[in-house]
mmCIF file of C-alpha atoms in Angstrom:
data_model
loop_
_atom_site.group_PDB
_atom_site.id
_atom_site.type_symbol
_atom_site.label_atom_id
_atom_site.label_comp_id
_atom_site.label_asym_id
_atom_site.label_seq_id
_atom_site.Cartn_x
_atom_site.Cartn_y
_atom_site.Cartn_z
ATOM 1 C CA MET V 866 79.883 105.890 66.183
ATOM 2 C CA VAL V 867 82.797 107.167 68.280
ATOM 3 C CA GLN V 868 83.023 105.707 71.766
ATOM 4 C CA LEU V 869 84.800 107.867 74.286
ATOM 5 C CA ASP V 870 87.213 106.448 76.806
ATOM 6 C CA SER V 871 85.203 106.108 80.024
ATOM 7 C CA ARG V 872 87.783 108.088 82.016
ATOM 8 C CA VAL V 873 87.592 111.000 79.580
ATOM 9 C CA ALA V 874 83.809 110.848 79.235
ATOM 10 C CA ALA V 875 83.449 111.356 82.997
ATOM 11 C CA LEU V 876 85.504 114.557 83.012
ATOM 12 C CA LYS V 877 84.124 118.080 83.212
ATOM 13 C CA PRO V 878 85.883 121.144 81.731
ATOM 14 C CA SER V 879 88.501 122.728 83.986
ATOM 15 C CA ALA V 880 86.592 124.746 86.577
ATOM 16 C CA THR V 881 88.861 127.780 86.298
ATOM 17 C CA LEU V 882 88.675 127.960 82.520
ATOM 18 C CA HIS V 883 84.940 127.306 82.533
ATOM 19 C CA ILE V 884 84.190 130.182 84.925
ATOM 20 C CA ASN V 885 86.351 132.480 82.795
ATOM 21 C CA GLU V 886 84.517 131.593 79.593
ATOM 22 C CA LEU V 887 81.129 131.808 81.325
ATOM 23 C CA SER V 888 81.985 135.233 82.753
ATOM 24 C CA GLN V 889 83.085 136.481 79.336
ATOM 25 C CA GLN V 890 79.866 135.226 77.743
ATOM 26 C CA LEU V 891 77.720 136.930 80.412
ATOM 27 C CA ILE V 892 79.628 140.174 79.848
ATOM 28 C CA ARG V 893 79.031 139.889 76.080
ATOM 29 C CA ASP V 894 75.356 139.393 76.887
ATOM 30 C CA GLY V 895 75.331 142.747 78.676
ATOM 31 C CA LYS V 896 75.719 141.532 82.275
ATOM 32 C CA ASP V 897 77.967 143.432 84.682
ATOM 33 C CA ILE V 898 80.158 140.635 86.067
ATOM 34 C CA ILE V 899 83.080 141.127 88.454
ATOM 35 C CA ARG V 900 85.535 138.413 87.474
ATOM 36 C CA LEU V 901 87.051 136.772 90.550
ATOM 37 C CA GLY V 902 87.051 133.256 89.108
ATOM 38 C CA LEU V 903 90.083 132.675 86.870
ATOM 39 C CA GLY V 904 93.437 133.188 88.593
ATOM 40 C CA GLN V 905 95.110 135.148 85.823
ATOM 41 C CA SER V 906 97.759 137.682 86.727
ATOM 42 C CA PRO V 907 96.437 141.226 86.166
ATOM 43 C CA PHE V 908 99.918 142.605 85.546
ATOM 44 C CA PRO V 909 101.373 143.169 82.065
ATOM 45 C CA VAL V 910 104.425 141.257 80.935
ATOM 46 C CA PRO V 911 107.525 143.383 81.746
ATOM 47 C CA ASP V 912 108.541 145.698 78.891
ATOM 48 C CA ARG V 913 111.988 144.151 78.610
ATOM 49 C CA VAL V 914 110.503 140.684 78.105
ATOM 50 C CA VAL V 915 107.940 141.923 75.554
ATOM 51 C CA GLN V 916 110.715 143.625 73.597
ATOM 52 C CA SER V 917 112.712 140.399 73.620
ATOM 53 C CA LEU V 918 109.721 138.578 72.154
ATOM 54 C CA LYS V 919 109.478 141.182 69.403
ATOM 55 C CA ASP V 920 113.195 140.866 68.706
ATOM 56 C CA HIS V 921 112.862 137.089 68.311
ATOM 57 C CA ALA V 922 109.561 137.006 66.443
ATOM 58 C CA GLY V 923 111.384 135.704 63.364
ATOM 59 C CA GLU V 924 112.697 132.608 65.137
ATOM 60 C CA LYS V 925 110.915 129.807 63.296
ATOM 61 C CA ASP V 926 112.989 126.651 63.718
ATOM 62 C CA TYR V 927 112.036 123.674 65.852
ATOM 63 C CA LEU V 928 113.985 123.883 69.087
ATOM 64 C CA PRO V 929 115.319 120.904 71.072
ATOM 65 C CA VAL V 930 112.586 118.847 72.738
ATOM 66 C CA ARG V 931 114.018 119.539 76.193
ATOM 67 C CA GLY V 932 114.125 123.251 75.489
ATOM 68 C CA LEU V 933 116.476 125.918 74.202
ATOM 69 C CA LEU V 934 119.914 125.377 75.756
ATOM 70 C CA GLN V 935 120.270 129.049 76.679
ATOM 71 C CA LEU V 936 116.895 129.003 78.432
ATOM 72 C CA ARG V 937 117.629 125.791 80.312
ATOM 73 C CA THR V 938 120.939 127.232 81.468
ATOM 74 C CA THR V 939 119.284 130.495 82.522
ATOM 75 C CA ILE V 940 116.579 128.676 84.494
ATOM 76 C CA ALA V 941 119.162 126.400 86.131
ATOM 77 C CA ASP V 942 121.059 129.516 87.251
ATOM 78 C CA TYR V 943 117.801 131.073 88.486
ATOM 79 C CA TYR V 944 117.011 128.113 90.747
ATOM 80 C CA GLN V 945 120.628 127.728 91.754
ATOM 81 C CA ARG V 946 120.534 131.276 93.133
ATOM 82 C CA ARG V 947 117.340 130.476 95.063
ATOM 83 C CA THR V 948 118.311 127.070 96.446
ATOM 84 C CA GLY V 949 122.103 126.948 96.458
ATOM 85 C CA LEU V 950 121.922 123.611 94.621
ATOM 86 C CA GLY V 951 124.169 122.752 91.688
ATOM 87 C CA PHE V 952 121.612 122.711 88.901
ATOM 88 C CA ASN V 953 122.738 122.896 85.283
ATOM 89 C CA SER V 954 121.078 122.873 81.874
ATOM 90 C CA ASP V 955 120.660 119.090 82.036
ATOM 91 C CA SER V 956 118.470 119.528 85.126
ATOM 92 C CA VAL V 957 115.783 121.489 83.268
ATOM 93 C CA LEU V 958 112.898 120.434 81.043
ATOM 94 C CA ILE V 959 110.802 123.052 79.199
ATOM 95 C CA GLY V 960 107.142 122.572 78.318
ATOM 96 C CA PRO V 961 104.065 124.464 77.077
ATOM 97 C CA GLY V 962 103.008 125.518 80.570
ATOM 98 C CA SER V 963 103.603 123.754 83.870
ATOM 99 C CA LYS V 964 100.149 122.152 83.510
ATOM 100 C CA GLU V 965 101.291 120.037 80.550
ATOM 101 C CA LEU V 966 104.495 119.081 82.337
ATOM 102 C CA LEU V 967 102.570 117.952 85.426
ATOM 103 C CA PHE V 968 100.372 115.776 83.213
ATOM 104 C CA ASN V 969 103.375 114.268 81.431
ATOM 105 C CA LEU V 970 105.025 113.616 84.789
ATOM 106 C CA GLN V 971 102.071 111.467 85.842
ATOM 107 C CA LEU V 972 101.984 109.812 82.423
ATOM 108 C CA ALA V 973 105.654 108.861 82.723
ATOM 109 C CA THR V 974 105.393 107.081 86.071
ATOM 110 C CA LYS V 975 102.744 104.789 87.542
ATOM 111 C CA ALA V 976 102.622 106.556 90.869
ATOM 112 C CA GLU V 977 99.966 107.210 93.466
ATOM 113 C CA LEU V 978 99.254 110.934 93.680
ATOM 114 C CA ILE V 979 99.049 112.400 97.186
ATOM 115 C CA LEU V 980 97.250 115.737 97.429
ATOM 116 C CA PRO V 981 96.194 118.107 100.179
ATOM 117 C CA ALA V 982 92.513 118.978 100.278
ATOM 118 C CA PRO V 983 91.929 121.676 99.143
ATOM 119 C CA CYS V 984 94.279 121.878 96.155
ATOM 120 C CA TRP V 985 94.364 123.183 92.575
ATOM 121 C CA VAL V 986 91.528 121.960 90.375
ATOM 122 C CA SER V 987 93.538 120.119 87.681
ATOM 123 C CA TYR V 988 95.829 117.839 89.692
ATOM 124 C CA ALA V 989 93.278 115.099 90.374
ATOM 125 C CA PRO V 990 91.526 115.161 86.948
ATOM 126 C CA GLN V 991 94.897 114.660 85.264
ATOM 127 C CA ALA V 992 95.488 111.574 87.405
ATOM 128 C CA GLU V 993 91.964 110.300 86.722
ATOM 129 C CA MET V 994 92.484 110.648 82.950
ATOM 130 C CA LEU V 995 95.470 108.333 83.289
ATOM 131 C CA GLY V 996 93.808 105.874 85.650
ATOM 132 C CA ARG V 997 96.162 106.792 88.477
ATOM 133 C CA SER V 998 95.258 106.514 92.135
ATOM 134 C CA VAL V 999 94.630 109.750 94.056
ATOM 135 C CA ARG V 1000 94.810 110.030 97.828
ATOM 136 C CA TYR V 1001 93.631 113.236 99.511
ATOM 137 C CA LEU V 1002 95.042 114.333 102.850
ATOM 138 C CA PRO V 1003 92.510 116.639 104.545
ATOM 139 C CA THR V 1004 93.779 119.950 105.877
ATOM 140 C CA ILE V 1005 91.952 122.566 107.919
ATOM 141 C CA MET V 1006 91.860 126.351 108.005
ATOM 142 C CA GLU V 1007 92.890 126.419 111.677
ATOM 143 C CA ASP V 1008 96.219 124.784 110.705
ATOM 144 C CA ASN V 1009 96.738 127.172 107.781
ATOM 145 C CA TRP V 1010 95.706 124.432 105.346
ATOM 146 C CA ARG V 1011 99.003 122.556 105.769
ATOM 147 C CA ILE V 1012 99.633 118.810 105.579
ATOM 148 C CA GLU V 1013 101.118 117.555 108.847
ATOM 149 C CA PRO V 1014 104.061 115.113 108.981
ATOM 150 C CA GLU V 1015 101.971 112.616 110.948
ATOM 151 C CA GLN V 1016 99.559 112.343 108.013
ATOM 152 C CA LEU V 1017 102.414 111.237 105.765
ATOM 153 C CA LYS V 1018 103.672 108.766 108.381
ATOM 154 C CA GLN V 1019 100.274 107.082 108.515
ATOM 155 C CA LEU V 1020 100.018 106.515 104.762
ATOM 156 C CA PRO V 1021 99.922 102.821 103.821
ATOM 157 C CA ASP V 1022 102.789 101.774 101.573
ATOM 158 C CA SER V 1023 101.402 99.937 98.563
ATOM 159 C CA GLY V 1024 104.898 99.310 97.223
ATOM 160 C CA SER V 1025 104.326 101.556 94.197
ATOM 161 C CA PRO V 1026 105.932 104.985 93.709
ATOM 162 C CA ARG V 1027 104.237 107.963 95.387
ATOM 163 C CA LEU V 1028 104.166 111.616 94.362
ATOM 164 C CA LEU V 1029 103.329 114.283 96.934
ATOM 165 C CA LEU V 1030 102.269 117.362 94.955
ATOM 166 C CA LEU V 1031 102.359 120.613 96.936
ATOM 167 C CA ASN V 1032 101.602 124.061 95.545
ATOM 168 C CA TYR V 1033 102.750 126.965 97.725
ATOM 169 C CA PRO V 1034 101.940 129.779 98.161
ATOM 170 C CA SER V 1035 98.735 127.894 97.571
ATOM 171 C CA ASN V 1036 96.053 128.061 94.983
ATOM 172 C CA PRO V 1037 93.363 128.204 96.422
ATOM 173 C CA THR V 1038 94.244 129.306 99.975
ATOM 174 C CA GLY V 1039 97.117 131.805 99.684
ATOM 175 C CA ALA V 1040 98.830 129.965 102.579
ATOM 176 C CA SER V 1041 102.325 128.507 102.364
ATOM 177 C CA TYR V 1042 104.834 126.182 104.004
ATOM 178 C CA GLU V 1043 107.352 127.817 106.276
ATOM 179 C CA LEU V 1044 110.855 126.487 106.842
ATOM 180 C CA GLU V 1045 110.045 124.426 109.940
ATOM 181 C CA HIS V 1046 107.097 122.738 108.192
ATOM 182 C CA ILE V 1047 109.187 121.984 105.110
ATOM 183 C CA GLN V 1048 111.944 120.360 107.144
ATOM 184 C CA ALA V 1049 109.463 118.227 109.122
ATOM 185 C CA LEU V 1050 107.715 116.998 105.967
ATOM 186 C CA VAL V 1051 111.018 116.306 104.242
ATOM 187 C CA ASP V 1052 112.135 114.017 107.064
ATOM 188 C CA VAL V 1053 109.065 111.827 106.557
ATOM 189 C CA ALA V 1054 109.158 111.948 102.750
ATOM 190 C CA ARG V 1055 112.793 110.859 102.730
ATOM 191 C CA ALA V 1056 112.158 108.020 105.185
ATOM 192 C CA GLN V 1057 109.198 106.782 103.140
ATOM 193 C CA ASN V 1058 110.787 107.328 99.724
ATOM 194 C CA ILE V 1059 108.078 109.749 98.613
ATOM 195 C CA ILE V 1060 108.899 112.041 95.690
ATOM 196 C CA ILE V 1061 107.851 115.650 96.305
ATOM 197 C CA VAL V 1062 106.679 117.714 93.348
ATOM 198 C CA SER V 1063 107.167 121.267 94.574
ATOM 199 C CA ASP V 1064 104.822 123.441 92.521
ATOM 200 C CA GLU V 1065 106.392 126.873 93.024
ATOM 201 C CA ILE V 1066 104.536 128.721 90.284
ATOM 202 C CA TYR V 1067 103.548 131.360 92.900
ATOM 203 C CA GLY V 1068 106.934 131.434 94.645
ATOM 204 C CA GLU V 1069 107.861 134.875 93.332
ATOM 205 C CA THR V 1070 104.520 136.318 94.452
ATOM 206 C CA ARG V 1071 105.195 135.795 98.170
ATOM 207 C CA PHE V 1072 104.406 139.184 99.695
ATOM 208 C CA SER V 1073 107.355 139.355 102.095
ATOM 209 C CA GLY V 1074 110.057 137.165 103.549
ATOM 210 C CA GLU V 1075 111.731 134.328 101.684
ATOM 211 C CA HIS V 1076 110.147 131.585 99.655
ATOM 212 C CA HIS V 1077 111.800 128.272 100.607
ATOM 213 C CA SER V 1078 111.947 125.391 98.157
ATOM 214 C CA PHE V 1079 111.543 121.792 99.329
ATOM 215 C CA ALA V 1080 114.440 121.005 96.981
ATOM 216 C CA LYS V 1081 116.931 122.762 99.249
ATOM 217 C CA TRP V 1082 116.295 120.258 102.060
ATOM 218 C CA TYR V 1083 115.355 117.215 99.971
ATOM 219 C CA PRO V 1084 117.418 117.660 96.807
ATOM 220 C CA GLU V 1085 117.494 113.992 95.840
ATOM 221 C CA GLY V 1086 113.717 113.579 95.958
ATOM 222 C CA THR V 1087 112.217 116.909 94.858
ATOM 223 C CA ILE V 1088 111.090 118.055 91.423
ATOM 224 C CA ILE V 1089 110.513 121.815 91.126
ATOM 225 C CA SER V 1090 107.714 123.028 88.872
ATOM 226 C CA GLY V 1091 107.516 126.654 87.733
ATOM 227 C CA GLY V 1092 106.952 128.976 84.814
ATOM 228 C CA LEU V 1093 106.084 132.490 83.659
ATOM 229 C CA SER V 1094 102.323 132.649 84.172
ATOM 230 C CA LYS V 1095 101.931 134.066 87.683
ATOM 231 C CA TRP V 1096 104.932 136.263 88.553
ATOM 232 C CA CYS V 1097 105.598 137.467 84.990
ATOM 233 C CA GLY V 1098 102.015 137.997 83.872
ATOM 234 C CA ALA V 1099 102.513 135.670 80.897
ATOM 235 C CA GLY V 1100 99.937 132.922 81.387
ATOM 236 C CA GLY V 1101 98.941 132.936 77.736
ATOM 237 C CA TRP V 1102 102.538 132.479 76.635
ATOM 238 C CA ARG V 1103 102.408 128.882 77.935
ATOM 239 C CA LEU V 1104 105.966 128.486 79.160
ATOM 240 C CA GLY V 1105 106.600 126.043 81.986
ATOM 241 C CA ALA V 1106 109.719 124.432 83.394
ATOM 242 C CA MET V 1107 110.607 121.523 85.647
ATOM 243 C CA VAL V 1108 113.914 121.091 87.443
ATOM 244 C CA PHE V 1109 115.058 117.562 88.309
ATOM 245 C CA PRO V 1110 117.768 116.126 90.553
ATOM 246 C CA GLU V 1111 120.270 113.713 89.040
ATOM 247 C CA SER V 1112 118.612 110.847 90.912
ATOM 248 C CA LEU V 1113 115.382 111.338 88.911
ATOM 249 C CA ARG V 1114 116.996 111.764 85.505
ATOM 250 C CA GLU V 1115 115.334 108.576 84.194
ATOM 251 C CA LEU V 1116 111.931 110.119 84.855
ATOM 252 C CA GLN V 1117 112.989 113.365 83.167
ATOM 253 C CA ASN V 1118 114.228 111.436 80.136
ATOM 254 C CA ALA V 1119 110.923 109.597 79.848
ATOM 255 C CA MET V 1120 109.068 112.906 79.904
ATOM 256 C CA ALA V 1121 111.299 114.180 77.104
ATOM 257 C CA VAL V 1122 110.354 111.141 75.022
ATOM 258 C CA ILE V 1123 106.659 111.878 75.649
ATOM 259 C CA ALA V 1124 107.249 115.478 74.577
ATOM 260 C CA SER V 1125 108.921 114.328 71.373
ATOM 261 C CA GLU V 1126 105.774 112.395 70.440
ATOM 262 C CA THR V 1127 103.272 115.074 71.506
ATOM 263 C CA PHE V 1128 104.062 118.809 71.567
ATOM 264 C CA THR V 1129 107.573 118.505 69.998
ATOM 265 C CA SER V 1130 108.860 121.763 71.489
ATOM 266 C CA VAL V 1131 107.671 125.070 72.887
ATOM 267 C CA SER V 1132 107.309 128.088 70.571
ATOM 268 C CA ALA V 1133 110.758 129.372 69.634
ATOM 269 C CA PRO V 1134 110.096 133.122 70.107
ATOM 270 C CA ILE V 1135 108.583 132.464 73.550
ATOM 271 C CA GLN V 1136 111.612 130.467 74.675
ATOM 272 C CA HIS V 1137 114.038 133.164 73.549
ATOM 273 C CA ALA V 1138 112.027 135.835 75.358
ATOM 274 C CA ALA V 1139 111.804 133.686 78.493
ATOM 275 C CA CYS V 1140 115.599 133.806 78.770
ATOM 276 C CA CYS V 1141 115.269 137.511 79.418
ATOM 277 C CA ALA V 1142 112.568 136.963 82.083
ATOM 278 C CA PHE V 1143 114.659 134.529 84.127
ATOM 279 C CA GLU V 1144 117.833 136.627 84.003
ATOM 280 C CA GLU V 1145 118.745 139.078 86.752
ATOM 281 C CA HIS V 1146 117.660 142.563 85.644
ATOM 282 C CA ASP V 1147 117.012 145.491 87.985
ATOM 283 C CA ASP V 1148 113.859 146.545 86.170
ATOM 284 C CA ILE V 1149 112.367 143.054 86.375
ATOM 285 C CA GLN V 1150 113.223 142.818 90.065
ATOM 286 C CA CYS V 1151 111.502 146.175 90.562
ATOM 287 C CA TYR V 1152 108.466 144.875 88.652
ATOM 288 C CA VAL V 1153 108.300 141.790 90.883
ATOM 289 C CA GLN V 1154 108.654 143.813 94.100
ATOM 290 C CA ASN V 1155 105.997 146.318 93.052
ATOM 291 C CA SER V 1156 103.632 143.519 92.024
ATOM 292 C CA LYS V 1157 104.041 141.881 95.421
ATOM 293 C CA SER V 1158 103.442 145.176 97.206
ATOM 294 C CA ILE V 1159 100.202 145.684 95.287
ATOM 295 C CA LEU V 1160 98.981 142.145 95.952
ATOM 296 C CA LYS V 1161 99.816 142.467 99.650
ATOM 297 C CA ASN V 1162 97.803 145.670 99.954
ATOM 298 C CA ILE V 1163 94.843 144.189 98.096
ATOM 299 C CA ALA V 1164 94.933 141.057 100.240
ATOM 300 C CA GLU V 1165 94.893 143.124 103.444
ATOM 301 C CA TYR V 1166 91.976 145.195 102.196
ATOM 302 C CA MET V 1167 89.934 142.214 101.020
ATOM 303 C CA VAL V 1168 90.507 140.231 104.214
ATOM 304 C CA SER V 1169 89.453 143.219 106.330
ATOM 305 C CA GLN V 1170 86.303 143.805 104.307
ATOM 306 C CA LEU V 1171 85.266 140.150 104.170
ATOM 307 C CA ARG V 1172 85.867 139.497 107.847
ATOM 308 C CA ALA V 1173 83.666 142.472 108.653
ATOM 309 C CA MET V 1174 80.868 140.517 106.908
ATOM 310 C CA GLY V 1175 81.356 137.512 109.199
ATOM 311 C CA LEU V 1176 83.344 135.534 106.623
ATOM 312 C CA LYS V 1177 86.443 133.552 107.576
ATOM 313 C CA MET V 1178 89.778 132.916 105.861
ATOM 314 C CA VAL V 1179 93.490 132.635 106.615
ATOM 315 C CA ASP V 1180 95.758 135.612 106.037
ATOM 316 C CA PRO V 1181 97.352 134.882 102.652
ATOM 317 C CA VAL V 1182 101.129 135.199 102.323
ATOM 318 C CA GLY V 1183 101.346 135.119 98.523
ATOM 319 C CA GLY V 1184 99.494 134.690 95.255
ATOM 320 C CA PHE V 1185 96.165 136.383 94.557
ATOM 321 C CA TYR V 1186 93.628 134.108 96.214
ATOM 322 C CA LEU V 1187 91.408 133.947 99.266
ATOM 323 C CA PHE V 1188 89.648 130.741 100.320
ATOM 324 C CA VAL V 1189 86.604 132.094 102.072
ATOM 325 C CA SER V 1190 84.260 130.281 104.444
ATOM 326 C CA PHE V 1191 80.567 131.249 104.470
ATOM 327 C CA SER V 1192 79.838 128.739 107.243
ATOM 328 C CA GLY V 1193 78.942 131.530 109.671
ATOM 329 C CA HIS V 1194 75.967 132.288 107.411
ATOM 330 C CA ARG V 1195 74.875 128.668 107.000
ATOM 331 C CA ASP V 1196 71.465 129.105 108.634
ATOM 332 C CA GLU V 1197 70.560 132.174 106.565
ATOM 333 C CA LEU V 1198 71.790 130.487 103.383
ATOM 334 C CA LYS V 1199 69.785 127.358 104.146
ATOM 335 C CA LYS V 1200 66.626 129.473 104.197
ATOM 336 C CA ARG V 1201 67.534 130.514 100.627
ATOM 337 C CA ASP V 1202 67.991 126.833 99.683
ATOM 338 C CA ILE V 1203 71.772 127.264 99.407
ATOM 339 C CA LEU V 1204 73.268 124.081 100.838
ATOM 340 C CA THR V 1205 76.457 123.574 98.812
ATOM 341 C CA SER V 1206 79.408 125.655 97.713
ATOM 342 C CA GLU V 1207 78.353 125.189 94.079
ATOM 343 C CA ALA V 1208 74.863 126.526 94.813
ATOM 344 C CA LEU V 1209 76.470 129.390 96.691
ATOM 345 C CA CYS V 1210 78.629 130.380 93.703
ATOM 346 C CA ASP V 1211 75.700 130.033 91.308
ATOM 347 C CA ALA V 1212 73.672 132.426 93.467
ATOM 348 C CA LEU V 1213 76.533 134.900 93.811
ATOM 349 C CA LEU V 1214 76.989 134.955 90.039
ATOM 350 C CA SER V 1215 73.312 135.278 89.115
ATOM 351 C CA GLU V 1216 72.179 137.545 91.966
ATOM 352 C CA ALA V 1217 75.277 139.620 92.795
ATOM 353 C CA GLY V 1218 77.190 139.473 89.516
ATOM 354 C CA VAL V 1219 80.356 138.190 91.225
ATOM 355 C CA ALA V 1220 82.107 135.177 89.681
ATOM 356 C CA MET V 1221 83.942 132.852 92.070
ATOM 357 C CA LEU V 1222 84.604 129.109 92.332
ATOM 358 C CA PRO V 1223 83.139 126.601 94.815
ATOM 359 C CA GLY V 1224 85.309 124.796 97.330
ATOM 360 C CA SER V 1225 84.069 121.490 95.931
ATOM 361 C CA ASP V 1226 86.127 122.161 92.779
ATOM 362 C CA PHE V 1227 89.241 122.103 94.970
ATOM 363 C CA GLY V 1228 88.637 118.796 96.719
ATOM 364 C CA LEU V 1229 86.362 119.766 99.619
ATOM 365 C CA ASN V 1230 82.988 118.222 100.373
ATOM 366 C CA ALA V 1231 80.097 119.948 98.619
ATOM 367 C CA ASP V 1232 78.417 120.974 101.886
ATOM 368 C CA GLU V 1233 81.494 122.836 103.114
ATOM 369 C CA LEU V 1234 80.584 126.412 102.245
ATOM 370 C CA PHE V 1235 83.938 127.615 100.917
ATOM 371 C CA VAL V 1236 84.576 129.679 97.788
ATOM 372 C CA ARG V 1237 87.812 130.635 96.106
ATOM 373 C CA LEU V 1238 88.114 134.297 95.309
ATOM 374 C CA ALA V 1239 90.827 135.525 92.917
ATOM 375 C CA PHE V 1240 91.354 139.247 93.572
ATOM 376 C CA VAL V 1241 92.544 140.028 90.052
ATOM 377 C CA ASP V 1242 89.821 142.209 88.513
ATOM 378 C CA PHE V 1243 91.848 145.419 88.361
ATOM 379 C CA ASP V 1244 94.125 147.268 85.937
ATOM 380 C CA GLY V 1245 97.555 145.893 86.763
ATOM 381 C CA ALA V 1246 99.424 148.284 84.484
ATOM 382 C CA SER V 1247 97.866 151.334 86.120
ATOM 383 C CA ALA V 1248 98.452 149.940 89.605
ATOM 384 C CA LEU V 1249 102.141 149.389 88.836
ATOM 385 C CA GLN V 1250 102.474 153.006 87.758
ATOM 386 C CA ASN V 1251 100.940 154.194 91.017
ATOM 387 C CA VAL V 1252 102.920 152.158 93.512
ATOM 388 C CA GLN V 1253 106.316 153.577 94.436
ATOM 389 C CA ASN V 1254 108.325 150.890 96.245
ATOM 390 C CA GLN V 1255 107.239 152.283 99.595
ATOM 391 C CA PRO V 1256 104.582 151.405 102.169
ATOM 392 C CA VAL V 1257 101.123 152.576 101.161
ATOM 393 C CA ASP V 1258 97.795 152.616 102.945
ATOM 394 C CA SER V 1259 96.067 149.460 101.732
ATOM 395 C CA GLN V 1260 92.521 150.828 101.876
ATOM 396 C CA ARG V 1261 93.332 154.062 100.074
ATOM 397 C CA PHE V 1262 95.418 152.287 97.453
ATOM 398 C CA VAL V 1263 92.710 149.730 96.678
ATOM 399 C CA GLU V 1264 89.971 152.355 96.589
ATOM 400 C CA ASP V 1265 92.012 154.449 94.150
ATOM 401 C CA ASN V 1266 93.324 151.646 91.933
ATOM 402 C CA CYS V 1267 90.968 148.672 92.228
ATOM 403 C CA PRO V 1268 87.372 149.945 92.042
ATOM 404 C CA ARG V 1269 86.040 146.600 90.813
ATOM 405 C CA LEU V 1270 87.350 144.869 93.923
ATOM 406 C CA VAL V 1271 85.815 147.554 96.125
ATOM 407 C CA GLU V 1272 82.516 147.054 94.339
ATOM 408 C CA ALA V 1273 82.814 143.273 94.715
ATOM 409 C CA CYS V 1274 82.992 143.685 98.499
ATOM 410 C CA GLN V 1275 79.997 146.022 98.441
ATOM 411 C CA ARG V 1276 77.962 143.579 96.357
ATOM 412 C CA LEU V 1277 78.843 140.679 98.673
ATOM 413 C CA ALA V 1278 77.887 142.672 101.764
ATOM 414 C CA HIS V 1279 74.581 143.695 100.187
ATOM 415 C CA TRP V 1280 73.866 140.117 99.047
ATOM 416 C CA LEU V 1281 74.531 138.717 102.529
ATOM 417 C CA GLN V 1282 72.163 141.255 104.061
#
């Protein structure tokens, strides 16, 4: 009889992947489900990048464990342009998605993981699988879901390494860290010798303004995590990258050893095609700008519609998520025996046909009535064709191009009534 490791036996499937598979099964069963659960980019991979994949489909050799040299150089140049730091190919490690790299990072170092609450669903389970300690720092909607420097100052120092893992623009909130917040947090992290893992997978989806990397102000203590899944529409390609400072090269080397004994290397055709994605091409820049314009318009529409129902959320600045509070309807929901965010999402799925995720999956208490909504159920290819690099009326654009999102708002309003 096989006996499971107790840490693994206690795990549940990833919430985001589970809701996606459940939604697909309900649709196969004939249910009309609006899929706002899995945060998968609705946009197609840019034509230039797809063509590059076709051109390199015959590449069959094992590539270096750390990644194709050309790709590592291209990614180093990409982050050098965005941070001004002197990255080179030795700074970069390639993996089968940033998720795997984040797991291997925790495997390689016995560090306490510091997380904001709420945060992405897989950070803490990865630590729990490895028997690592997790410390949540509570954040609140009124402060735009940001960790405050004072919270870091008050952390007890156990003498072991500490990793502060921050994803911004954030999954699940859509909020981000602005320059003044980054600089204030960096001062404390440097003084307390805390390593920052800057998960910038949504950095290129920031609607407007500049995305600032923690690495620019804390180069010696920041690891950048990124990939192709969110800004390039290539989640299923499983291509992630981490960028390390020279001071953390020992950690990077240990992760490369882990890779050599586990996944060996990332698919060769995918790595060759990824070179094209990270290069500077006008058509790809246009694709990114148009994608951001579409997401901005959808976000404005969704926020307006949801607030009209008495729901609360911050104004997102990037990504494709809203973290929505139903607390204003607590009394009415209690009469329907809905007391937790999980019960709320179950009811919305079964009664309204709208799939979302409960706030408890993201580190909040079960009785906090938050849900994460991913506004991605629309035809991204068609939307890209219809946006023209110019301001558009958000309501008209969404009504014309995103009928499933319009219907989702209508179903929610009807359900609340």
